[in-house]
Amino acid sequence: MRSGTAEFVESAEKVVGPNHVLTATEQTEPYAVDWTRRWEGHTPAVVRPGDVAEVAELVRLARRHQVALVPQGGKTGLVGGSVPLAGEVVLSLTRLTGIEPVDRLAGQVTVGAGVTLGALQAAAAEAGWAFGVDLAARDSATVGGMIATNAGGLHVVRHGAMRAQVVGVEAVLGTGAVVRRLRGLVKDNTGYDLAQLLCGSEGTLGIVTRARLRLVAPPGPLVVALLGLPSMTAAVAFAATLRTTLPGVRALEAMTGDSMRRTAAHLGVALPTTPTASAYLLVEADPASDDPTLTVADSLTRAAGEGALGDAVENAAVATAAGERAKLWRFREAQPEAAAALGVVHKMDVTLPTSELAGFCDDVAVAIADRWPEAATFLYGHVGDGNVHVNVVGGPEGEDVDDLVLEQVVDRGGSISAEHGIGTAKKRWLPRDRSPAEIESMRAVKQALDPDGILNPNVLFPPFCL
Amino acid sequence: MRSGTAEFVESAEKVVGPNHVLTATEQTEPYAVDWTRRWEGHTPAVVRPGDVAEVAELVRLARRHQVALVPQGGKTGLVGGSVPLAGEVVLSLTRLTGIEPVDRLAGQVTVGAGVTLGALQAAAAEAGWAFGVDLAARDSATVGGMIATNAGGLHVVRHGAMRAQVVGVEAVLGTGAVVRRLRGLVKDNTGYDLAQLLCGSEGTLGIVTRARLRLVAPPGPLVVALLGLPSMTAAVAFAATLRTTLPGVRALEAMTGDSMRRTAAHLGVALPTTPTASAYLLVEADPASDDPTLTVADSLTRAAGEGALGDAVENAAVATAAGERAKLWRFREAQPEAAAALGVVHKMDVTLPTSELAGFCDDVAVAIADRWPEAATFLYGHVGDGNVHVNVVGGPEGEDVDDLVLEQVVDRGGSISAEHGIGTAKKRWLPRDRSPAEIESMRAVKQALDPDGILNPNVLFPPFCL
């Protein structure tokens, strides 16, 4: 342990109490690895503050002793952004689990950074409201981490990403300054929105300790439809049409035909619609009508008039009962586990301009198959947001496949990170995605709010820019 | 003209052409005053660039010659944020009027900073989409100014403020760096979101030249209801209930009884519902049903079960035909003109925590009447967002009434600026609204992106902080 680190740890124990500073390897190990076990680091200490004052004191100590901190939530990221890969001290926010009473008048709630998405959803539901973001890792992912990575998920097409839910935050910046805006003011134009700046900053500017979040109306009776389409191009076009014609559309998920058939095989069930389609589209809507099936069917039929959809609408599987809806959703949600069942998965999470989405899906699958004929490629994602998850398994080792995929993304004007951020995994790619002027501007902001570079210093910025 | 300014103007003429640099007083005067004529300044020159390259060159020249610039759009602000009150050079963005073809697949459009909201709405509608923000100044307000002030308007409760519509921007920062993110990537977590940082920054960090904006589904058949309620407390509570129970609610506007009766008198028409109510609530919804009236009436009745609403629901005026809806909307939209008809208006635009909204409306009206018995106070606004417009006319001169109102806002944990920003008008109030740590952090960001302090240097920050 470096002497600065030893002094920091000694002082930190006085701040949070010795029980909340872990230094024994068997205790720190779980905090040094992410859930995929792809990213494994080491740390001299894990510090677990219990409130914002403790966090502020720890940041001041870290500045004084020049100790790097990695803020950590539920560790459900995929890019190595919250594990101490360079031996940083881990600042775990999981003790900040307070949930204040839901403000029913405002439709808002204030929660601690360590609250899981699942706990937040439950609190909202109990008060007759809902939370606008949902994702598969709901029982582990924490609000702080979701803000730091601007998490997206299934309903961005309806409610926006995490950024759109954040009304305000309490946070400790890298300077040690505590900023706090928790009064729930939806319209509040009094200078720079520091909460929005922290959204997606991956713990490099400040540490969120609490957040004031907007809630949304709970959905009415839901309808889910699964359609098999003649091409990904048709799926993208149909999704666009549904966004303007289907009342209450709240999820638009697309999958390639290969991904779908592999997933059905993994689940051991037959596809409930056209089994040989080139692409599949899963639609969830809250049509707010007495006869939701009819409304959705009408909308599908009306929307279908504008595209070359084959028999997709006639053969669509439509479900309204909860159990039946869940069965259709399984074909989408089981895609990652179907991939994982085949071996170690390369996971990439990218966004394409909508006009490039179908071409990307078509070409990248062919390019991977050409180079690694034994590989299985899964392509699925949130077509309403242009977001594709690329999972490749059983073929390539090393990072060649990541390079192949990200190269195509950049060439088509896409984003190399849709939902998980840059972290460690993608930082060498950042200069391909963002211009020198943008990276320089980001570095100036980093320098302004974290002048000593103590907050997650090894993520986001490429090494040759440091 | 200072020598640095003279050199800047000479160089600027080479950049934009002599026709686009105005220096004669009769030419510059219209650019030195806002539409309310409350804010009137003077300027040695108005420069009108035609594209981003020219803007970048002008920023570089301004840095070299240490000339302060005031970026200017449609001048529809209310806080003196876009007029050269200290003799700054005006940078008018009104030539940037390009509207690219609507991207129908993505539901997005790229437009120049000088495009008016009205032109944007028309382009969206022609492509089968709509724009999520609407406000009364739609024919003058420009996209650049709306981003710089994070404009809100009538449908924030449904679609969010301007910030929520911005997918990306092209902008020139105070360093001269050009940042550009116009590919329409809804999910794009590749470092700090500089576009979001520019939203609401009032031209102090960068100059937006183009924006990529998300569009929304056009509304279906609309229903408008006007209800008279026994108290503002009941109006606030009923609005909260409607947000979770009324499908497709898209506007929730409240007015005090006094404001409403004065406005009806100004219009010379009778109130279409309970004429003696203490508060009024205007509801607009897009219920997406075959019989919209029935659905809204059902929702109102169901929601009414939870509150002490008197005969508000039974006597509600409900309209579905466009002309009838417009008649109900007039009672809300004519509030400012009813105030202006009585004399020079003090206009304040504030947000309260929802739980404080009714108490604020009640108390502030009494406090103003106590001190200025001859004054007429109008209180109306977007109750779904906690946003109240306070208009006071016929009584106070000077800024005493502003002080009285803002004092009450701050005491109740509200925001001194909901929609228009701080500008010049409210900067001495900023330290009451935001903490020293927040103002220091904002100043650090300003220093990072505008190191020479050339962009709108006389707004936002209070003088004693400079």
mmCIF file of N, CA, C and O in Angstrom, chain A residues 105-106 129 149-150 153 156 163 173 180-181 183 187-190 192-193 204-205 217 240 243-244 351 353-354 382 385 387 413 415 417-419 421 433-434 438 441-442 444 448, chain B residues 105-106 129 149-150 153 156 163 173 180-181 183 185 187-190 192-193 204-205 217 240 243-244 351 354 382 385 387 413 415 417-419 421 433-434 438 441-442 444 448:
data_model
loop_
_atom_site.group_PDB
_atom_site.id
_atom_site.type_symbol
_atom_site.label_atom_id
_atom_site.label_comp_id
_atom_site.label_asym_id
_atom_site.label_seq_id
_atom_site.Cartn_x
_atom_site.Cartn_y
_atom_site.Cartn_z
ATOM 1 N N LEU A 105 -48.120 14.505 -4.958
ATOM 2 C CA LEU A 105 -48.566 15.703 -5.679
ATOM 3 C C LEU A 105 -47.656 16.001 -6.857
ATOM 4 O O LEU A 105 -48.113 16.348 -7.947
ATOM 5 N N ALA A 106 -46.348 15.885 -6.620
ATOM 6 C CA ALA A 106 -45.391 16.216 -7.676
ATOM 7 C C ALA A 106 -45.167 15.044 -8.616
ATOM 8 O O ALA A 106 -44.723 15.233 -9.755
ATOM 9 N N TRP A 129 -47.740 5.488 -8.767
ATOM 10 C CA TRP A 129 -46.963 6.009 -9.873
ATOM 11 C C TRP A 129 -46.072 4.892 -10.411
ATOM 12 O O TRP A 129 -46.122 3.767 -9.922
ATOM 13 N N THR A 149 -24.133 6.432 -15.667
ATOM 14 C CA THR A 149 -24.011 5.864 -17.013
ATOM 15 C C THR A 149 -25.191 6.253 -17.903
ATOM 16 O O THR A 149 -25.281 5.777 -19.030
ATOM 17 N N ASN A 150 -26.106 7.080 -17.398
ATOM 18 C CA ASN A 150 -27.302 7.455 -18.162
ATOM 19 C C ASN A 150 -27.973 6.209 -18.738
ATOM 20 O O ASN A 150 -28.152 6.077 -19.954
ATOM 21 N N GLY A 153 -32.437 1.221 -21.411
ATOM 22 C CA GLY A 153 -33.373 0.130 -21.183
ATOM 23 C C GLY A 153 -34.532 0.102 -22.151
ATOM 24 O O GLY A 153 -34.429 0.567 -23.290
ATOM 25 N N VAL A 156 -37.201 3.669 -23.367
ATOM 26 C CA VAL A 156 -36.660 4.974 -23.760
ATOM 27 C C VAL A 156 -37.548 5.621 -24.822
ATOM 28 O O VAL A 156 -37.751 6.825 -24.832
ATOM 29 N N ARG A 163 -31.411 10.137 -17.867
ATOM 30 C CA ARG A 163 -31.257 11.590 -17.887
ATOM 31 C C ARG A 163 -32.607 12.303 -17.812
ATOM 32 O O ARG A 163 -32.730 13.328 -17.143
ATOM 33 N N LEU A 173 -18.649 16.897 -5.846
ATOM 34 C CA LEU A 173 -17.798 17.025 -7.026
ATOM 35 C C LEU A 173 -16.352 16.699 -6.657
ATOM 36 O O LEU A 173 -16.008 16.594 -5.468
ATOM 37 N N ARG A 180 -26.498 20.405 -4.356
ATOM 38 C CA ARG A 180 -27.727 19.753 -3.899
ATOM 39 C C ARG A 180 -28.915 20.484 -4.516
ATOM 40 O O ARG A 180 -29.052 21.699 -4.367
ATOM 41 N N ARG A 181 -29.746 19.767 -5.213
ATOM 42 C CA ARG A 181 -30.921 20.342 -5.870
ATOM 43 C C ARG A 181 -31.984 19.250 -5.816
ATOM 44 O O ARG A 181 -32.107 18.449 -6.742
ATOM 45 N N ARG A 183 -35.341 19.741 -4.597
ATOM 46 C CA ARG A 183 -36.655 20.253 -4.253
ATOM 47 C C ARG A 183 -37.699 19.914 -5.301
ATOM 48 O O ARG A 183 -38.868 20.278 -5.174
ATOM 49 N N LYS A 187 -39.164 22.776 -13.757
ATOM 50 C CA LYS A 187 -38.687 23.916 -14.547
ATOM 51 C C LYS A 187 -37.814 24.759 -13.640
ATOM 52 O O LYS A 187 -38.296 25.351 -12.682
ATOM 53 N N ASP A 188 -36.556 24.848 -13.962
ATOM 54 C CA ASP A 188 -35.610 25.472 -13.047
ATOM 55 C C ASP A 188 -34.410 25.930 -13.856
ATOM 56 O O ASP A 188 -33.431 25.206 -13.981
ATOM 57 N N ASN A 189 -34.525 27.106 -14.436
ATOM 58 C CA ASN A 189 -33.438 27.600 -15.277
ATOM 59 C C ASN A 189 -32.660 28.686 -14.556
ATOM 60 O O ASN A 189 -32.824 29.870 -14.802
ATOM 61 N N THR A 190 -31.808 28.226 -13.651
ATOM 62 C CA THR A 190 -31.007 29.140 -12.846
ATOM 63 C C THR A 190 -29.543 28.754 -12.989
ATOM 64 O O THR A 190 -28.878 28.395 -12.022
ATOM 65 N N TYR A 192 -26.242 26.621 -14.941
ATOM 66 C CA TYR A 192 -25.913 25.338 -15.547
ATOM 67 C C TYR A 192 -26.552 24.191 -14.776
ATOM 68 O O TYR A 192 -26.598 24.203 -13.556
ATOM 69 N N ASP A 193 -27.024 23.218 -15.500
ATOM 70 C CA ASP A 193 -27.664 22.070 -14.873
ATOM 71 C C ASP A 193 -26.592 21.037 -14.550
ATOM 72 O O ASP A 193 -26.268 20.171 -15.368
ATOM 73 N N THR A 204 -16.563 10.452 -13.159
ATOM 74 C CA THR A 204 -15.308 11.185 -13.357
ATOM 75 C C THR A 204 -15.395 12.644 -12.930
ATOM 76 O O THR A 204 -14.379 13.325 -12.865
ATOM 77 N N LEU A 205 -16.594 13.141 -12.656
ATOM 78 C CA LEU A 205 -16.746 14.553 -12.269
ATOM 79 C C LEU A 205 -17.248 14.698 -10.839
ATOM 80 O O LEU A 205 -16.941 15.693 -10.175
ATOM 81 N N ALA A 217 -46.944 8.116 -15.075
ATOM 82 C CA ALA A 217 -48.216 7.430 -14.839
ATOM 83 C C ALA A 217 -48.020 5.931 -15.044
ATOM 84 O O ALA A 217 -47.340 5.516 -15.991
ATOM 85 N N ALA A 240 -40.901 2.912 -37.094
ATOM 86 C CA ALA A 240 -41.063 4.367 -37.221
ATOM 87 C C ALA A 240 -42.533 4.729 -37.407
ATOM 88 O O ALA A 240 -43.038 5.681 -36.796
ATOM 89 N N ARG A 243 -44.486 4.493 -34.223
ATOM 90 C CA ARG A 243 -44.245 5.588 -33.264
ATOM 91 C C ARG A 243 -45.212 6.738 -33.462
ATOM 92 O O ARG A 243 -45.501 7.474 -32.535
ATOM 93 N N THR A 244 -45.675 6.934 -34.696
ATOM 94 C CA THR A 244 -46.625 8.041 -34.910
ATOM 95 C C THR A 244 -48.071 7.578 -34.958
ATOM 96 O O THR A 244 -48.972 8.414 -34.932
ATOM 97 N N THR A 351 -25.214 2.360 -30.936
ATOM 98 C CA THR A 351 -26.354 3.036 -31.555
ATOM 99 C C THR A 351 -25.992 3.421 -32.979
ATOM 100 O O THR A 351 -24.873 3.856 -33.233
ATOM 101 N N PRO A 353 -27.443 5.670 -36.495
ATOM 102 C CA PRO A 353 -28.506 6.512 -37.037
ATOM 103 C C PRO A 353 -29.596 5.577 -37.579
ATOM 104 O O PRO A 353 -29.267 4.531 -38.165
ATOM 105 N N THR A 354 -30.843 5.920 -37.379
ATOM 106 C CA THR A 354 -31.920 4.996 -37.748
ATOM 107 C C THR A 354 -31.812 4.558 -39.209
ATOM 108 O O THR A 354 -32.059 3.401 -39.549
ATOM 109 N N HIS A 382 -33.139 -2.102 -29.112
ATOM 110 C CA HIS A 382 -34.223 -1.143 -28.996
ATOM 111 C C HIS A 382 -34.306 -0.359 -30.304
ATOM 112 O O HIS A 382 -33.711 0.703 -30.455
ATOM 113 N N ASP A 385 -34.910 3.334 -30.617
ATOM 114 C CA ASP A 385 -33.829 4.259 -30.261
ATOM 115 C C ASP A 385 -32.586 4.067 -31.120
ATOM 116 O O ASP A 385 -31.557 4.679 -30.862
ATOM 117 N N ASN A 387 -30.760 1.497 -31.138
ATOM 118 C CA ASN A 387 -29.780 0.847 -30.257
ATOM 119 C C ASN A 387 -29.749 -0.658 -30.508
ATOM 120 O O ASN A 387 -30.763 -1.330 -30.414
ATOM 121 N N GLY A 413 -21.498 6.402 -38.806
ATOM 122 C CA GLY A 413 -21.921 7.570 -38.030
ATOM 123 C C GLY A 413 -22.635 7.223 -36.744
ATOM 124 O O GLY A 413 -23.418 8.014 -36.220
ATOM 125 N N SER A 415 -22.759 5.509 -32.607
ATOM 126 C CA SER A 415 -22.110 5.716 -31.321
ATOM 127 C C SER A 415 -21.575 4.396 -30.816
ATOM 128 O O SER A 415 -22.293 3.395 -30.792
ATOM 129 N N SER A 417 -20.986 3.597 -27.873
ATOM 130 C CA SER A 417 -21.602 3.182 -26.609
ATOM 131 C C SER A 417 -22.997 3.754 -26.468
ATOM 132 O O SER A 417 -23.181 4.957 -26.329
ATOM 133 N N ALA A 418 -23.983 2.882 -26.514
ATOM 134 C CA ALA A 418 -25.362 3.335 -26.379
ATOM 135 C C ALA A 418 -25.727 3.482 -24.918
ATOM 136 O O ALA A 418 -26.246 4.505 -24.488
ATOM 137 N N GLU A 419 -25.483 2.438 -24.136
ATOM 138 C CA GLU A 419 -26.052 2.403 -22.801
ATOM 139 C C GLU A 419 -25.047 2.293 -21.674
ATOM 140 O O GLU A 419 -25.354 2.659 -20.550
ATOM 141 N N GLY A 421 -21.665 3.351 -21.522
ATOM 142 C CA GLY A 421 -20.567 4.296 -21.384
ATOM 143 C C GLY A 421 -19.289 3.780 -22.017
ATOM 144 O O GLY A 421 -19.273 2.745 -22.704
ATOM 145 N N ASP A 433 -14.737 8.183 -32.208
ATOM 146 C CA ASP A 433 -16.153 8.532 -32.067
ATOM 147 C C ASP A 433 -16.336 10.024 -31.857
ATOM 148 O O ASP A 433 -17.306 10.599 -32.338
ATOM 149 N N ARG A 434 -15.423 10.649 -31.132
ATOM 150 C CA ARG A 434 -15.564 12.072 -30.827
ATOM 151 C C ARG A 434 -14.348 12.837 -31.309
ATOM 152 O O ARG A 434 -13.229 12.336 -31.281
ATOM 153 N N GLU A 438 -13.965 18.008 -29.178
ATOM 154 C CA GLU A 438 -14.892 17.543 -28.147
ATOM 155 C C GLU A 438 -14.146 16.934 -26.964
ATOM 156 O O GLU A 438 -14.473 17.195 -25.801
ATOM 157 N N SER A 441 -12.602 19.619 -24.946
ATOM 158 C CA SER A 441 -13.608 20.334 -24.163
ATOM 159 C C SER A 441 -14.029 19.509 -22.953
ATOM 160 O O SER A 441 -14.210 20.036 -21.847
ATOM 161 N N MET A 442 -14.168 18.211 -23.159
ATOM 162 C CA MET A 442 -14.501 17.335 -22.037
ATOM 163 C C MET A 442 -13.390 17.349 -21.000
ATOM 164 O O MET A 442 -13.652 17.366 -19.792
ATOM 165 N N ALA A 444 -11.372 19.769 -20.395
ATOM 166 C CA ALA A 444 -11.414 21.059 -19.681
ATOM 167 C C ALA A 444 -12.471 21.028 -18.581
ATOM 168 O O ALA A 444 -12.261 21.545 -17.476
ATOM 169 N N ALA A 448 -11.932 21.259 -14.537
ATOM 170 C CA ALA A 448 -12.628 22.278 -13.743
ATOM 171 C C ALA A 448 -13.261 21.670 -12.496
ATOM 172 O O ALA A 448 -13.244 22.301 -11.425
ATOM 173 N N LEU B 105 -37.766 8.188 -40.486
ATOM 174 C CA LEU B 105 -37.478 6.927 -39.806
ATOM 175 C C LEU B 105 -37.115 7.163 -38.344
ATOM 176 O O LEU B 105 -37.552 6.457 -37.452
ATOM 177 N N ALA B 106 -36.271 8.198 -38.123
ATOM 178 C CA ALA B 106 -35.808 8.459 -36.767
ATOM 179 C C ALA B 106 -36.814 9.304 -35.995
ATOM 180 O O ALA B 106 -36.800 9.318 -34.766
ATOM 181 N N TRP B 129 -45.108 14.248 -38.194
ATOM 182 C CA TRP B 129 -44.642 14.266 -36.813
ATOM 183 C C TRP B 129 -45.057 15.595 -36.177
ATOM 184 O O TRP B 129 -45.682 16.441 -36.815
ATOM 185 N N THR B 149 -32.017 28.889 -23.367
ATOM 186 C CA THR B 149 -32.808 29.164 -22.163
ATOM 187 C C THR B 149 -33.600 27.944 -21.706
ATOM 188 O O THR B 149 -34.391 28.057 -20.768
ATOM 189 N N ASN B 150 -33.410 26.812 -22.363
ATOM 190 C CA ASN B 150 -34.178 25.594 -22.023
ATOM 191 C C ASN B 150 -35.666 25.922 -21.908
ATOM 192 O O ASN B 150 -36.299 25.714 -20.852
ATOM 193 N N GLY B 153 -42.874 25.955 -21.793
ATOM 194 C CA GLY B 153 -44.131 26.105 -22.509
ATOM 195 C C GLY B 153 -45.223 25.191 -22.009
ATOM 196 O O GLY B 153 -45.245 24.774 -20.849
ATOM 197 N N VAL B 156 -44.868 20.634 -21.268
ATOM 198 C CA VAL B 156 -43.762 20.022 -20.512
ATOM 199 C C VAL B 156 -44.237 18.804 -19.746
ATOM 200 O O VAL B 156 -43.531 17.801 -19.630
ATOM 201 N N ARG B 163 -34.801 20.906 -23.334
ATOM 202 C CA ARG B 163 -33.706 19.976 -23.041
ATOM 203 C C ARG B 163 -34.034 18.547 -23.475
ATOM 204 O O ARG B 163 -33.169 17.826 -23.982
ATOM 205 N N LEU B 173 -17.853 26.739 -28.922
ATOM 206 C CA LEU B 173 -17.633 27.064 -27.519
ATOM 207 C C LEU B 173 -16.821 28.358 -27.403
ATOM 208 O O LEU B 173 -16.272 28.853 -28.401
ATOM 209 N N ARG B 180 -19.844 19.082 -32.530
ATOM 210 C CA ARG B 180 -20.914 18.752 -33.483
ATOM 211 C C ARG B 180 -21.377 17.323 -33.227
ATOM 212 O O ARG B 180 -20.579 16.403 -33.226
ATOM 213 N N ARG B 181 -22.645 17.148 -32.989
ATOM 214 C CA ARG B 181 -23.219 15.820 -32.722
ATOM 215 C C ARG B 181 -24.618 15.870 -33.304
ATOM 216 O O ARG B 181 -25.581 16.196 -32.616
ATOM 217 N N ARG B 183 -25.957 13.407 -35.544
ATOM 218 C CA ARG B 183 -26.314 12.179 -36.249
ATOM 219 C C ARG B 183 -27.576 11.539 -35.701
ATOM 220 O O ARG B 183 -28.005 10.507 -36.177
ATOM 221 N N LEU B 185 -28.378 10.337 -32.563
ATOM 222 C CA LEU B 185 -28.227 9.134 -31.752
ATOM 223 C C LEU B 185 -28.898 9.364 -30.398
ATOM 224 O O LEU B 185 -28.383 10.079 -29.550
ATOM 225 N N LYS B 187 -29.476 7.232 -27.987
ATOM 226 C CA LYS B 187 -28.663 6.651 -26.926
ATOM 227 C C LYS B 187 -27.215 6.793 -27.327
ATOM 228 O O LYS B 187 -26.770 6.182 -28.301
ATOM 229 N N ASP B 188 -26.469 7.557 -26.573
ATOM 230 C CA ASP B 188 -25.125 7.903 -26.992
ATOM 231 C C ASP B 188 -24.339 8.297 -25.759
ATOM 232 O O ASP B 188 -24.236 9.469 -25.414
ATOM 233 N N ASN B 189 -23.792 7.298 -25.080
ATOM 234 C CA ASN B 189 -23.061 7.577 -23.842
ATOM 235 C C ASN B 189 -21.568 7.455 -24.076
ATOM 236 O O ASN B 189 -20.941 6.477 -23.727
ATOM 237 N N THR B 190 -21.034 8.497 -24.685
ATOM 238 C CA THR B 190 -19.612 8.522 -25.011
ATOM 239 C C THR B 190 -19.009 9.782 -24.419
ATOM 240 O O THR B 190 -18.511 10.649 -25.121
ATOM 241 N N TYR B 192 -19.089 13.282 -21.762
ATOM 242 C CA TYR B 192 -19.986 14.321 -21.275
ATOM 243 C C TYR B 192 -20.914 14.800 -22.389
ATOM 244 O O TYR B 192 -20.515 14.955 -23.538
ATOM 245 N N ASP B 193 -22.152 15.056 -22.017
ATOM 246 C CA ASP B 193 -23.129 15.510 -22.999
ATOM 247 C C ASP B 193 -23.056 17.036 -23.074
ATOM 248 O O ASP B 193 -23.734 17.753 -22.344
ATOM 249 N N THR B 204 -23.565 31.650 -22.406
ATOM 250 C CA THR B 204 -22.339 31.968 -21.670
ATOM 251 C C THR B 204 -21.228 30.953 -21.874
ATOM 252 O O THR B 204 -20.093 31.196 -21.466
ATOM 253 N N LEU B 205 -21.550 29.806 -22.484
ATOM 254 C CA LEU B 205 -20.536 28.765 -22.681
ATOM 255 C C LEU B 205 -20.242 28.520 -24.154
ATOM 256 O O LEU B 205 -19.131 28.149 -24.515
ATOM 257 N N ALA B 217 -45.026 11.994 -31.694
ATOM 258 C CA ALA B 217 -46.213 11.639 -32.461
ATOM 259 C C ALA B 217 -47.204 12.799 -32.418
ATOM 260 O O ALA B 217 -47.388 13.412 -31.364
ATOM 261 N N ALA B 240 -52.557 16.579 -9.976
ATOM 262 C CA ALA B 240 -51.697 15.423 -9.697
ATOM 263 C C ALA B 240 -52.445 14.125 -9.982
ATOM 264 O O ALA B 240 -51.900 13.187 -10.586
ATOM 265 N N ARG B 243 -52.703 13.406 -13.659
ATOM 266 C CA ARG B 243 -51.467 12.949 -14.296
ATOM 267 C C ARG B 243 -51.337 11.429 -14.268
ATOM 268 O O ARG B 243 -50.683 10.841 -15.127
ATOM 269 N N THR B 244 -51.930 10.780 -13.268
ATOM 270 C CA THR B 244 -51.834 9.306 -13.241
ATOM 271 C C THR B 244 -53.084 8.619 -13.773
ATOM 272 O O THR B 244 -53.063 7.407 -13.974
ATOM 273 N N THR B 351 -40.893 28.739 -10.274
ATOM 274 C CA THR B 351 -41.366 27.379 -10.004
ATOM 275 C C THR B 351 -41.368 27.153 -8.495
ATOM 276 O O THR B 351 -40.447 27.578 -7.804
ATOM 277 N N THR B 354 -44.249 21.381 -5.753
ATOM 278 C CA THR B 354 -45.698 21.222 -5.934
ATOM 279 C C THR B 354 -46.445 21.394 -4.609
ATOM 280 O O THR B 354 -47.531 21.987 -4.568
ATOM 281 N N HIS B 382 -48.345 26.681 -15.407
ATOM 282 C CA HIS B 382 -48.320 25.264 -15.756
ATOM 283 C C HIS B 382 -48.293 24.466 -14.457
ATOM 284 O O HIS B 382 -47.228 24.125 -13.954
ATOM 285 N N ASP B 385 -46.211 21.380 -13.829
ATOM 286 C CA ASP B 385 -44.766 21.537 -13.645
ATOM 287 C C ASP B 385 -44.427 22.398 -12.434
ATOM 288 O O ASP B 385 -43.268 22.734 -12.223
ATOM 289 N N ASN B 387 -45.051 25.491 -12.161
ATOM 290 C CA ASN B 387 -44.575 26.752 -12.729
ATOM 291 C C ASN B 387 -45.701 27.805 -12.726
ATOM 292 O O ASN B 387 -46.777 27.570 -13.254
ATOM 293 N N GLY B 413 -38.522 27.316 -1.077
ATOM 294 C CA GLY B 413 -37.716 26.302 -1.763
ATOM 295 C C GLY B 413 -37.955 26.243 -3.257
ATOM 296 O O GLY B 413 -37.710 25.221 -3.899
ATOM 297 N N SER B 415 -37.771 27.956 -7.391
ATOM 298 C CA SER B 415 -36.759 28.453 -8.323
ATOM 299 C C SER B 415 -37.156 29.831 -8.817
ATOM 300 O O SER B 415 -38.302 30.037 -9.241
ATOM 301 N N SER B 417 -36.308 31.238 -11.437
ATOM 302 C CA SER B 417 -36.533 31.295 -12.878
ATOM 303 C C SER B 417 -36.964 29.948 -13.416
ATOM 304 O O SER B 417 -36.190 28.999 -13.433
ATOM 305 N N ALA B 418 -38.205 29.869 -13.849
ATOM 306 C CA ALA B 418 -38.709 28.614 -14.397
ATOM 307 C C ALA B 418 -38.315 28.476 -15.851
ATOM 308 O O ALA B 418 -37.784 27.461 -16.276
ATOM 309 N N GLU B 419 -38.610 29.502 -16.639
ATOM 310 C CA GLU B 419 -38.521 29.320 -18.085
ATOM 311 C C GLU B 419 -37.560 30.260 -18.800
ATOM 312 O O GLU B 419 -37.126 29.962 -19.895
ATOM 313 N N GLY B 421 -34.646 31.884 -17.584
ATOM 314 C CA GLY B 421 -33.255 31.994 -17.179
ATOM 315 C C GLY B 421 -33.033 33.146 -16.223
ATOM 316 O O GLY B 421 -33.983 33.782 -15.734
ATOM 317 N N ASP B 433 -30.713 31.691 -4.537
ATOM 318 C CA ASP B 433 -31.302 30.490 -5.114
ATOM 319 C C ASP B 433 -30.320 29.320 -5.143
ATOM 320 O O ASP B 433 -30.702 28.179 -4.951
ATOM 321 N N ARG B 434 -29.057 29.627 -5.398
ATOM 322 C CA ARG B 434 -28.062 28.560 -5.499
ATOM 323 C C ARG B 434 -26.924 28.808 -4.514
ATOM 324 O O ARG B 434 -26.556 29.942 -4.240
ATOM 325 N N GLU B 438 -22.363 25.727 -5.583
ATOM 326 C CA GLU B 438 -22.900 25.559 -6.930
ATOM 327 C C GLU B 438 -22.429 26.689 -7.847
ATOM 328 O O GLU B 438 -22.062 26.448 -9.009
ATOM 329 N N SER B 441 -18.876 26.149 -8.744
ATOM 330 C CA SER B 441 -18.742 25.060 -9.725
ATOM 331 C C SER B 441 -19.150 25.535 -11.112
ATOM 332 O O SER B 441 -18.522 25.198 -12.120
ATOM 333 N N MET B 442 -20.220 26.343 -11.170
ATOM 334 C CA MET B 442 -20.644 26.902 -12.452
ATOM 335 C C MET B 442 -19.562 27.810 -13.023
ATOM 336 O O MET B 442 -19.285 27.792 -14.225
ATOM 337 N N ALA B 444 -16.389 27.573 -12.514
ATOM 338 C CA ALA B 444 -15.280 26.736 -12.983
ATOM 339 C C ALA B 444 -15.573 26.194 -14.386
ATOM 340 O O ALA B 444 -14.691 26.140 -15.244
ATOM 341 N N ALA B 448 -13.656 27.002 -17.885
ATOM 342 C CA ALA B 448 -13.114 25.913 -18.706
ATOM 343 C C ALA B 448 -13.481 26.082 -20.179
ATOM 344 O O ALA B 448 -12.680 25.822 -21.064
#
